[in-house]
Amino acid sequence: MSTLEIRGLKVTVDTEQGVKEILKGVDLTIKSGEIHAIMGPNGSGKSTLAYSIAGHPKYTITGGTVTLDGADVLEMTVDERAKAGLFLAMQYPVEVPGVSVSNFLRTAATALRGEAPKLREWVGEVKGAMEGLKMDPSFAQRNVNEGFSGGEKKRHEIMQLELLKPKFAILDETDSGLDVDALRIVSEGVVRAKEANNLGVLLITHYTRILRYIKPDFVHVFAAGKVVEQGGAELAEKLEANGYAEYVSA
């Protein structure tokens, strides 16, 4: 059982108008096997939370702590965070020209496991993950995210999740740009990874449609840089019916 604990997290970002505080004291605890959904209006700081945990240099931590099983995440480099068991699925994955999906995944697995996976076993792992995500085998030879559709990018992110087996996954609007079929397939991949590895999930989304497939244990409403309400799956239904107006005006 692992625990990702966020306490009093405050984050600023430099803008043309000067330094702006985005996160204003976020408290959140996620344990292995739990699914936490963060929902909130645009500009509330949801993605800032994701990228700050992952170590994006754009964001400056001005207060609070993030620990993974007691270890100080904020003192780790980006690759150390990944090796400790953190995984970020980005809303807009970047292209990596000249690097095939196959080489990218095996290099990442080697870094995390400390040795290269045995080739025959690795081929089987990759094949299984691709079949589960309804991906053509030729996909493995394409360059990472180069010319990928939105759905292909998201499937590739979830394929990484299944193969790299982190302790915690932060999914930043994984449902954006997906049609109904792709949403179901991607969601099923997240659920498989969660069940296979007792994965803890922090799922950032605007909408409840993905929560029909990835059932949250906890729902947190994010507004003005902090958690303003939390509850169970029923809270997501309330948000679907009423929107975020009461939190924005508060």
mmCIF file of N, CA, C and O in Angstrom, residues 9-13 15 18-25 62-63 224-225:
data_model
loop_
_atom_site.group_PDB
_atom_site.id
_atom_site.type_symbol
_atom_site.label_atom_id
_atom_site.label_comp_id
_atom_site.label_asym_id
_atom_site.label_seq_id
_atom_site.Cartn_x
_atom_site.Cartn_y
_atom_site.Cartn_z
ATOM 1 N N LEU A 9 -0.330 22.775 -0.619
ATOM 2 C CA LEU A 9 0.485 23.078 -1.792
ATOM 3 C C LEU A 9 0.095 24.429 -2.399
ATOM 4 O O LEU A 9 -1.057 24.674 -2.751
ATOM 5 N N LYS A 10 1.099 25.302 -2.516
ATOM 6 C CA LYS A 10 0.922 26.607 -3.134
ATOM 7 C C LYS A 10 1.892 26.729 -4.308
ATOM 8 O O LYS A 10 3.068 26.371 -4.180
ATOM 9 N N VAL A 11 1.387 27.244 -5.424
ATOM 10 C CA VAL A 11 2.179 27.299 -6.650
ATOM 11 C C VAL A 11 1.932 28.630 -7.362
ATOM 12 O O VAL A 11 0.789 29.090 -7.449
ATOM 13 N N THR A 12 3.012 29.214 -7.873
ATOM 14 C CA THR A 12 2.897 30.431 -8.682
ATOM 15 C C THR A 12 3.444 30.173 -10.076
ATOM 16 O O THR A 12 4.188 29.211 -10.313
ATOM 17 N N VAL A 13 3.093 31.082 -11.003
ATOM 18 C CA VAL A 13 3.609 31.023 -12.361
ATOM 19 C C VAL A 13 3.894 32.457 -12.815
ATOM 20 O O VAL A 13 3.187 33.391 -12.426
ATOM 21 N N THR A 15 3.789 35.401 -15.373
ATOM 22 C CA THR A 15 2.986 35.832 -16.512
ATOM 23 C C THR A 15 3.470 37.196 -16.974
ATOM 24 O O THR A 15 4.309 37.831 -16.321
ATOM 25 N N GLY A 18 3.078 39.648 -14.382
ATOM 26 C CA GLY A 18 3.800 39.431 -13.139
ATOM 27 C C GLY A 18 3.539 38.039 -12.586
ATOM 28 O O GLY A 18 2.923 37.193 -13.239
ATOM 29 N N VAL A 19 3.991 37.809 -11.365
ATOM 30 C CA VAL A 19 3.826 36.505 -10.732
ATOM 31 C C VAL A 19 2.367 36.332 -10.294
ATOM 32 O O VAL A 19 1.780 37.215 -9.659
ATOM 33 N N LYS A 20 1.787 35.176 -10.661
ATOM 34 C CA LYS A 20 0.396 34.896 -10.307
ATOM 35 C C LYS A 20 0.322 33.610 -9.500
ATOM 36 O O LYS A 20 0.895 32.598 -9.879
ATOM 37 N N GLU A 21 -0.382 33.662 -8.383
ATOM 38 C CA GLU A 21 -0.576 32.460 -7.572
ATOM 39 C C GLU A 21 -1.724 31.646 -8.160
ATOM 40 O O GLU A 21 -2.833 32.154 -8.326
ATOM 41 N N ILE A 22 -1.442 30.386 -8.478
ATOM 42 C CA ILE A 22 -2.446 29.509 -9.084
ATOM 43 C C ILE A 22 -3.036 28.556 -8.049
ATOM 44 O O ILE A 22 -4.245 28.442 -7.920
ATOM 45 N N LEU A 23 -2.168 27.853 -7.325
ATOM 46 C CA LEU A 23 -2.636 26.952 -6.261
ATOM 47 C C LEU A 23 -2.491 27.656 -4.924
ATOM 48 O O LEU A 23 -1.436 28.223 -4.609
ATOM 49 N N LYS A 24 -3.549 27.581 -4.124
ATOM 50 C CA LYS A 24 -3.608 28.402 -2.916
ATOM 51 C C LYS A 24 -3.800 27.570 -1.647
ATOM 52 O O LYS A 24 -4.526 27.951 -0.742
ATOM 53 N N GLY A 25 -3.130 26.409 -1.636
ATOM 54 C CA GLY A 25 -3.197 25.554 -0.449
ATOM 55 C C GLY A 25 -4.027 24.314 -0.694
ATOM 56 O O GLY A 25 -5.143 24.183 -0.179
ATOM 57 N N THR A 62 5.717 27.444 -3.827
ATOM 58 C CA THR A 62 5.988 28.464 -2.812
ATOM 59 C C THR A 62 5.594 28.025 -1.409
ATOM 60 O O THR A 62 5.880 28.720 -0.435
ATOM 61 N N GLY A 63 4.931 26.877 -1.312
ATOM 62 C CA GLY A 63 4.559 26.392 0.011
ATOM 63 C C GLY A 63 3.964 25.010 -0.066
ATOM 64 O O GLY A 63 3.510 24.560 -1.123
ATOM 65 N N ALA A 224 -10.731 28.169 -7.879
ATOM 66 C CA ALA A 224 -9.843 29.230 -7.382
ATOM 67 C C ALA A 224 -8.615 28.682 -6.669
ATOM 68 O O ALA A 224 -8.178 29.193 -5.641
ATOM 69 N N GLY A 225 -8.061 27.593 -7.225
ATOM 70 C CA GLY A 225 -6.778 27.110 -6.738
ATOM 71 C C GLY A 225 -6.789 26.211 -5.527
ATOM 72 O O GLY A 225 -5.745 25.960 -4.917
#
